[in-house]
Amino acid sequence: MAKLTNQIRETIANLAVARTFDPRKEALDKAEDALAREAYASIYPEAELKKVNALPDNWFRPDACLQFNVGGLTIRLNIIGKGLPVSYRAKGEQTGGFYGCRTLGVIPHGDLCDRIQAHATAYEKYKGERAAALKACTVMLSRVTTTVKLAEAWPEGEQFFKKFHDEPKAALPMVRVDEVNSLLGLAAA
């Protein structure tokens, strides 16, 4: 029987939520990558991209976080892996630095605009559902104090907490007080 600490509870909750929501997140990330590449290609003409790709690497910086104005909304789309080439910021631009996410272009309307906005809505829905599931799992776990009680209350979740469930260990033999006293040369009281 292991006592459930807050750290163990958090680990169990994260494992349980990840099992359900990670595959969905991976699918959303792949879709986002495809949309980001399509949006990037719609902003920069193919002839311009060929010229950019012919230049040395240090002329442009790879950016994996692409930001667009999509139908009036500022939406960031992430690339999986190496980013796409974007120009460095000019000194004095909004943040005054050379790096950071900035709007690359405008996608005012059309099919791509609708698909990006639908993806952004789906991603926000995913985040809300994941947060609600994590909170519900955390609340449930906060009401249980040991893995034995947890196994009784939530047998379906054993795969998430079995590594914390200690098997009963053999008790050490009881040391007799008179033996200890005699070893230490103490008189019995």
CSV table of C-alpha atoms in Angstrom, one decimal:
chain,number,residue,atom,x,y,z
A,1,MET,CA,0.0,0.0,0.0
A,2,ALA,CA,1.5,3.3,-1.1
A,3,LYS,CA,0.4,6.7,0.1
A,4,LEU,CA,-0.7,9.0,-2.6
A,5,THR,CA,1.3,12.2,-2.6
A,6,ASN,CA,0.3,15.3,-4.6
A,7,GLN,CA,3.2,14.5,-7.0
A,8,ILE,CA,2.0,11.0,-7.5
A,9,ARG,CA,-1.6,12.2,-8.0
A,10,GLU,CA,-0.4,14.7,-10.6
A,11,THR,CA,1.6,12.0,-12.4
A,12,ILE,CA,-1.4,9.6,-12.5
A,13,ALA,CA,-3.7,12.3,-13.7
A,14,ASN,CA,-1.3,13.3,-16.5
A,15,LEU,CA,-0.8,9.7,-17.6
A,16,ALA,CA,-4.5,9.1,-17.8
A,17,VAL,CA,-5.3,12.3,-19.7
A,18,ALA,CA,-2.3,11.8,-22.0
A,19,ARG,CA,-3.5,8.3,-23.0
A,20,THR,CA,-6.8,9.7,-24.3
A,21,PHE,CA,-5.7,13.2,-25.6
A,22,ASP,CA,-2.2,12.7,-27.0
A,23,PRO,CA,-3.3,10.9,-30.2
A,24,ARG,CA,-5.8,13.6,-30.8
A,25,LYS,CA,-3.1,16.3,-30.3
A,26,GLU,CA,-0.8,14.5,-32.7
A,27,ALA,CA,-3.5,14.5,-35.4
A,28,LEU,CA,-4.2,18.2,-34.7
A,29,ASP,CA,-0.5,19.0,-34.9
A,30,LYS,CA,-0.1,17.2,-38.3
A,31,ALA,CA,-3.1,19.1,-39.7
A,32,GLU,CA,-1.7,22.4,-38.4
A,33,ASP,CA,1.6,21.7,-40.0
A,34,ALA,CA,-0.1,21.1,-43.4
A,35,LEU,CA,-2.2,24.2,-43.0
A,36,ALA,CA,0.8,26.3,-42.0
A,37,ARG,CA,2.8,25.1,-45.1
A,38,GLU,CA,-0.2,25.8,-47.3
A,39,ALA,CA,-0.7,29.3,-45.9
A,40,TYR,CA,3.0,30.0,-46.2
A,41,ALA,CA,2.9,29.0,-49.9
A,42,SER,CA,-0.2,31.1,-50.5
A,43,ILE,CA,1.6,34.2,-49.1
A,44,TYR,CA,4.9,33.8,-50.9
A,45,PRO,CA,4.9,33.1,-54.7
A,46,GLU,CA,6.7,30.0,-55.9
A,47,ALA,CA,9.3,32.0,-57.8
A,48,GLU,CA,10.1,34.0,-54.7
A,49,LEU,CA,10.5,30.9,-52.6
A,50,LYS,CA,12.9,29.4,-55.2
A,51,LYS,CA,15.1,32.5,-54.9
A,52,VAL,CA,15.0,32.3,-51.1
A,53,ASN,CA,15.9,28.6,-51.1
A,54,ALA,CA,18.9,29.4,-53.4
A,55,LEU,CA,20.4,31.9,-50.9
A,56,PRO,CA,22.7,30.9,-48.1
A,57,ASP,CA,21.0,29.8,-44.9
A,58,ASN,CA,22.1,32.9,-42.8
A,59,TRP,CA,20.1,35.2,-45.1
A,60,PHE,CA,16.8,34.1,-43.6
A,61,ARG,CA,16.0,32.5,-40.3
A,62,PRO,CA,13.9,29.3,-40.0
A,63,ASP,CA,10.7,29.9,-38.2
A,64,ALA,CA,8.5,27.1,-37.0
A,65,CYS,CA,5.8,29.4,-35.6
A,66,LEU,CA,4.1,31.2,-38.4
A,67,GLN,CA,1.5,33.9,-37.7
A,68,PHE,CA,-1.1,35.0,-40.2
A,69,ASN,CA,-4.1,37.4,-40.3
A,70,VAL,CA,-6.8,34.9,-41.3
A,71,GLY,CA,-10.2,36.6,-41.9
A,72,GLY,CA,-9.4,39.3,-39.4
A,73,LEU,CA,-8.1,36.9,-36.7
A,74,THR,CA,-4.4,36.6,-35.7
A,75,ILE,CA,-3.7,32.9,-35.8
A,76,ARG,CA,-0.4,31.1,-35.2
A,77,LEU,CA,0.3,27.9,-36.9
A,78,ASN,CA,3.2,25.7,-35.9
A,79,ILE,CA,5.5,23.7,-38.2
A,80,ILE,CA,6.7,20.2,-37.2
A,81,GLY,CA,10.4,20.0,-37.6
A,82,LYS,CA,12.7,22.6,-39.2
A,83,GLY,CA,10.9,25.9,-39.7
A,84,LEU,CA,10.4,27.7,-43.0
A,85,PRO,CA,12.6,30.6,-44.1
A,86,VAL,CA,11.3,34.0,-43.0
A,87,SER,CA,13.2,37.4,-43.1
A,88,TYR,CA,14.8,38.8,-40.0
A,89,ARG,CA,13.0,41.6,-38.3
A,90,ALA,CA,14.2,45.1,-39.0
A,91,LYS,CA,15.5,47.1,-36.0
A,92,GLY,CA,12.8,49.2,-34.6
A,93,GLU,CA,9.9,46.9,-35.6
A,94,GLN,CA,7.3,46.6,-32.8
A,95,THR,CA,9.5,44.6,-30.4
A,96,GLY,CA,12.7,46.2,-31.4
A,97,GLY,CA,14.4,42.8,-31.8
A,98,PHE,CA,15.3,40.5,-34.6
A,99,TYR,CA,13.3,37.4,-33.6
A,100,GLY,CA,9.8,36.6,-32.6
A,101,CYS,CA,6.6,35.6,-34.2
A,102,ARG,CA,5.1,38.3,-36.5
A,103,THR,CA,2.3,38.4,-39.0
A,104,LEU,CA,3.7,37.1,-42.3
A,105,GLY,CA,0.6,37.9,-44.4
A,106,VAL,CA,-3.1,38.1,-44.8
A,107,ILE,CA,-5.5,35.4,-45.8
A,108,PRO,CA,-8.7,37.4,-46.1
A,109,HIS,CA,-11.3,34.8,-47.2
A,110,GLY,CA,-11.8,31.6,-49.1
A,111,ASP,CA,-11.4,27.9,-48.4
A,112,LEU,CA,-8.0,28.1,-46.8
A,113,CYS,CA,-9.3,30.9,-44.5
A,114,ASP,CA,-12.2,28.7,-43.5
A,115,ARG,CA,-10.1,25.6,-42.9
A,116,ILE,CA,-7.6,27.5,-40.7
A,117,GLN,CA,-10.3,29.1,-38.6
A,118,ALA,CA,-12.0,25.7,-38.2
A,119,HIS,CA,-8.7,24.2,-37.1
A,120,ALA,CA,-8.1,27.0,-34.6
A,121,THR,CA,-11.6,26.4,-33.2
A,122,ALA,CA,-11.0,22.6,-33.0
A,123,TYR,CA,-7.7,23.2,-31.2
A,124,GLU,CA,-9.3,25.5,-28.7
A,125,LYS,CA,-12.1,22.9,-28.1
A,126,TYR,CA,-9.4,20.2,-27.6
A,127,LYS,CA,-7.6,22.4,-25.1
A,128,GLY,CA,-10.8,23.0,-23.1
A,129,GLU,CA,-11.8,19.3,-23.1
A,130,ARG,CA,-8.3,18.2,-22.1
A,131,ALA,CA,-8.2,20.8,-19.2
A,132,ALA,CA,-11.7,19.6,-18.1
A,133,ALA,CA,-10.6,16.0,-18.1
A,134,LEU,CA,-7.4,16.8,-16.2
A,135,LYS,CA,-9.3,18.7,-13.6
A,136,ALA,CA,-11.9,16.0,-13.1
A,137,CYS,CA,-9.2,13.4,-12.8
A,138,THR,CA,-7.3,15.5,-10.3
A,139,VAL,CA,-10.4,16.1,-8.2
A,140,MET,CA,-11.1,12.4,-8.1
A,141,LEU,CA,-7.6,11.5,-7.1
A,142,SER,CA,-7.5,14.2,-4.4
A,143,ARG,CA,-10.3,12.2,-2.5
A,144,VAL,CA,-8.2,9.0,-2.3
A,145,THR,CA,-5.2,8.6,0.0
A,146,THR,CA,-3.6,5.3,-0.9
A,147,THR,CA,-3.2,3.1,-4.0
A,148,VAL,CA,-5.2,0.4,-2.3
A,149,LYS,CA,-8.2,2.7,-1.9
A,150,LEU,CA,-7.6,4.0,-5.5
A,151,ALA,CA,-7.7,0.4,-6.9
A,152,GLU,CA,-11.0,-0.1,-5.1
A,153,ALA,CA,-12.5,3.2,-6.3
A,154,TRP,CA,-11.0,3.2,-9.9
A,155,PRO,CA,-10.0,-0.3,-11.0
A,156,GLU,CA,-10.1,0.8,-14.7
A,157,GLY,CA,-7.3,3.2,-14.0
A,158,GLU,CA,-4.9,0.6,-12.7
A,159,GLN,CA,-2.6,0.9,-15.7
A,160,PHE,CA,-1.8,4.5,-14.6
A,161,PHE,CA,-1.0,3.8,-11.0
A,162,LYS,CA,0.2,0.2,-10.8
A,163,LYS,CA,3.8,1.4,-10.7
A,164,PHE,CA,3.1,3.2,-7.5
A,165,HIS,CA,1.3,0.3,-5.9
A,166,ASP,CA,3.7,-1.3,-3.5
A,167,GLU,CA,3.3,-5.0,-2.7
A,168,PRO,CA,3.2,-5.7,1.0
A,169,LYS,CA,6.7,-6.4,2.2
A,170,ALA,CA,7.6,-9.1,4.7
A,171,ALA,CA,7.8,-7.6,8.1
A,172,LEU,CA,11.2,-7.7,9.9
A,173,PRO,CA,11.3,-10.0,12.9
A,174,MET,CA,10.6,-8.2,16.1
A,175,VAL,CA,13.8,-7.5,18.1
A,176,ARG,CA,13.3,-8.3,21.7
A,177,VAL,CA,14.1,-5.6,24.1
A,178,ASP,CA,15.9,-7.9,26.6
A,179,GLU,CA,18.3,-8.9,23.8
A,180,VAL,CA,19.1,-5.3,23.0
A,181,ASN,CA,19.5,-4.5,26.7
A,182,SER,CA,21.9,-7.4,27.2
A,183,LEU,CA,24.0,-6.4,24.1
A,184,LEU,CA,24.2,-2.8,25.3
A,185,GLY,CA,24.9,-3.8,28.9
A,186,LEU,CA,21.8,-2.1,30.2
A,187,ALA,CA,19.9,-3.3,33.2
A,188,ALA,CA,16.2,-3.9,32.9
A,189,ALA,CA,14.1,-1.4,34.6
